[in-house]
Structure formats: structure tokens, C-alpha cells
Coordinates of C-alpha atoms in Angstrom, one line a residue:
L1 CA 65.1 48.0 229.0
F2 CA 61.5 47.5 230.0
R3 CA 60.2 49.4 227.0
S4 CA 62.5 47.4 224.8
T5 CA 60.9 44.1 226.0
N6 CA 57.3 45.2 225.5
E7 CA 56.9 43.3 222.3
G8 CA 59.1 40.4 223.4
L9 CA 58.1 37.1 224.9
D10 CA 55.4 36.5 222.3
I11 CA 53.7 33.6 224.2
H12 CA 50.1 34.8 224.4
N13 CA 48.8 32.0 222.2
W14 CA 51.1 29.4 223.4
L15 CA 51.7 29.6 227.2
G16 CA 49.1 32.3 227.9
R17 CA 48.9 35.9 229.2
K18 CA 49.4 34.9 232.8
A19 CA 52.6 33.1 232.1
R20 CA 53.9 36.0 230.1
R21 CA 53.0 38.4 232.9
D22 CA 54.8 36.2 235.4
F23 CA 57.9 35.9 233.3
R24 CA 58.0 39.6 232.7
L25 CA 57.9 40.2 236.4
K26 CA 61.0 38.1 237.0
P27 CA 64.3 39.9 237.1
F28 CA 66.9 39.7 234.4
Y29 CA 70.6 39.3 235.0
M30 CA 73.6 41.3 233.9
V31 CA 76.4 38.9 233.0
P32 CA 80.0 39.8 232.2
K33 CA 81.0 39.0 228.7
S34 CA 84.6 38.5 227.6
A35 CA 84.7 40.4 224.3
D36 CA 87.6 42.7 224.8
K37 CA 90.2 42.5 227.6
E38 CA 90.6 46.2 227.8
Q39 CA 86.9 47.1 227.9
E40 CA 84.4 45.6 230.3
T41 CA 81.3 44.3 228.5
W42 CA 78.1 43.0 229.9
R43 CA 75.1 41.2 228.4
I44 CA 71.6 40.8 229.6
S45 CA 70.6 37.2 230.5
F46 CA 67.2 35.7 230.6
S47 CA 68.5 32.2 231.2
H48 CA 66.3 31.5 234.2
I49 CA 63.2 32.4 232.2
E50 CA 64.5 30.4 229.2
K51 CA 64.9 27.4 231.5
D52 CA 61.4 27.8 232.9
I53 CA 60.0 28.0 229.3
L54 CA 61.9 24.8 228.3
S55 CA 60.6 23.0 231.4
N56 CA 57.0 24.2 231.0
H57 CA 56.9 24.3 227.2
G58 CA 53.5 23.0 226.4
S59 CA 50.2 24.8 225.8
S60 CA 48.6 22.2 228.0
K61 CA 49.9 22.4 231.6
T62 CA 50.7 18.7 231.6
C63 CA 52.8 18.5 228.4
C64 CA 55.6 16.0 228.8
E65 CA 54.7 15.3 232.4
K66 CA 54.5 11.6 233.5
D67 CA 50.8 11.3 232.8
G68 CA 50.5 14.1 230.3
Q69 CA 50.6 14.3 226.5
Q70 CA 54.2 14.0 225.2
C71 CA 55.7 16.1 222.5
C72 CA 59.0 16.3 220.5
R73 CA 59.9 20.0 221.2
K74 CA 63.0 19.1 223.3
K75 CA 64.1 16.4 220.8
C76 CA 63.9 18.9 218.0
F77 CA 66.0 21.3 220.0
K78 CA 68.7 18.7 220.7
L79 CA 68.7 17.6 217.1
L80 CA 69.1 21.2 215.7
K81 CA 71.9 21.9 218.3
H82 CA 73.7 18.7 217.3
L83 CA 73.3 19.6 213.6
L84 CA 74.8 23.0 214.1
E85 CA 77.7 21.7 216.1
S86 CA 78.4 19.0 213.4
L87 CA 78.3 21.5 210.6
K88 CA 80.6 23.8 212.5
K89 CA 83.1 21.0 212.9
K90 CA 82.8 20.1 209.3
T91 CA 83.2 23.6 207.9
K92 CA 86.1 24.7 210.1
K93 CA 85.4 28.3 211.2
K94 CA 82.8 29.2 208.5
L95 CA 79.9 28.8 210.9
D96 CA 81.6 30.0 214.1
Q97 CA 79.4 33.1 214.2
F98 CA 76.4 30.8 215.0
C99 CA 75.8 29.3 218.4
S100 CA 73.4 27.3 220.4
Y101 CA 71.6 30.5 221.6
H102 CA 70.6 31.1 217.9
V103 CA 69.1 27.6 217.9
K104 CA 67.3 28.2 221.2
T105 CA 65.9 31.5 219.9
V106 CA 64.7 29.9 216.7
L107 CA 63.1 27.2 218.8
F108 CA 61.2 29.8 221.0
H109 CA 60.0 31.6 217.9
A110 CA 58.8 28.2 216.5
F111 CA 57.0 27.4 219.8
A112 CA 55.2 30.7 219.5
N113 CA 54.3 30.2 215.9
H114 CA 53.2 26.6 216.4
P115 CA 51.7 26.8 219.9
E116 CA 49.5 23.7 219.9
D117 CA 51.0 20.6 221.6
N118 CA 49.5 18.3 218.9
E119 CA 51.7 20.1 216.3
W120 CA 54.7 18.7 218.2
N121 CA 53.5 15.1 218.4
P122 CA 56.4 12.7 218.9
G123 CA 55.2 10.8 215.8
K124 CA 55.9 13.9 213.8
L125 CA 59.5 14.3 214.9
E126 CA 60.8 14.3 211.3
T127 CA 58.3 16.9 210.1
C128 CA 58.8 19.1 213.2
F129 CA 62.6 19.0 212.8
E130 CA 62.3 19.9 209.1
M131 CA 60.0 22.8 210.1
L132 CA 62.6 24.0 212.6
I133 CA 65.4 23.8 210.1
E134 CA 63.2 25.8 207.6
E135 CA 62.5 28.4 210.3
F136 CA 66.3 28.7 211.0
L137 CA 67.0 29.1 207.3
C138 CA 64.3 31.7 206.9
F139 CA 65.8 33.8 209.6
L140 CA 69.3 33.2 208.1
R141 CA 68.2 34.3 204.6
R142 CA 66.9 37.5 206.0
A143 CA 70.0 37.9 208.1
H144 CA 67.6 38.8 210.9
L145 CA 66.9 36.8 214.0
P146 CA 65.0 38.9 216.6
H147 CA 65.9 38.3 220.2
F148 CA 63.0 36.5 221.8
F149 CA 62.8 38.9 224.8
I150 CA 64.0 42.1 223.0
P151 CA 62.7 41.8 219.4
S152 CA 64.3 45.1 218.3
F153 CA 67.7 43.4 218.8
N154 CA 68.9 41.3 215.8
L155 CA 71.0 38.3 217.0
F156 CA 72.5 37.9 213.6
N157 CA 75.3 40.2 212.7
S158 CA 74.6 40.8 209.0
E159 CA 78.2 41.5 208.2
S160 CA 79.2 38.1 209.4
I161 CA 76.6 36.3 207.3
D162 CA 78.3 36.3 203.9
E163 CA 76.7 35.2 200.6
E164 CA 78.8 32.0 200.4
S165 CA 77.4 30.9 203.8
L166 CA 73.9 31.7 202.6
D167 CA 74.3 29.7 199.4
R168 CA 75.5 26.6 201.4
K169 CA 72.5 26.7 203.7
S170 CA 69.8 27.2 201.0

């Protein structure tokens, strides 16, 4: 697994090399997954690291602290999660293969691609949200969303992303 995660956690330009090293030294968890009642399945969880990233998400160490510069990263995340849930309710099962973890992963990739706090200025919420939607759609069109910690693993099952779904999201 360690070799699989070598290229993951691309936060050098965003949170820095020290933060990446510290995160990589943290343990990961094996969590039971209920996929098939006859076969025990496990998944790898980095939830505690994800939580740390969301809590300390800015390139400046004071981003979103009481006296620090504010940003709209968390608002964009909440909006995209809400949008996905609303679309799932509206389309009745057509988007069931998508989940909030996909949104979180797209968000982490966006953070890494746009590392500067001023790119996430609260006054640019609409622009940032549109950028996040476009990043999600880009991954969707390619039917490839690399896991943030294990980039060789595609979180999108290409068989479950049909052409009709792609047409609706374009």
C-alpha cells in the first residue's frame, strides 16, 4: 500500500512538504464495507487525514482562523454536496453511483490545483463554485477520478457512467 500512495496526497504546493510528510506518517484504517453479505469486504480509510486537511485547508497557516484570512473552500464543498444530493433526488437512481466522497475527492484535487488562499476569496464564491463544478465535470467526462491518496485507483466505475448520464451533465 505504501508504494501505491507514493504519488498521492499532492499537497506540496498547497500545504507544504512537511504537512505531506506528517500526513503520510499517520496510520490508515481498514473499515468493513457491506458490499456482499456472503463475502467480507474491507476498504481503506483516510478519514482522519481528510478531516485534518479540511480543518487546516489553507496555504497560510491562519486561513479561516478567527484573526486569519477567510476563504470559501468549505462553502464550495457544502454547495457541491448539496447540488449532488438534490440532483440524485430529482433523477431517481440515475446518479446513485455518485456520492459525497466523490465530491470531497474533487475538492481535494481542486485545492491542490488552486493552492493559494486568495484564489478562494469569499467574494469569489460563485466563481470558485463554478470552477469546482467544472472540475467535477472534467473528471466525469473522462470517467476517471483518481483517489487523492492512491492515485492509481479510479473512484469512478466507468461501466456505471453511461453516455446518457454524461450528456445530462455536459
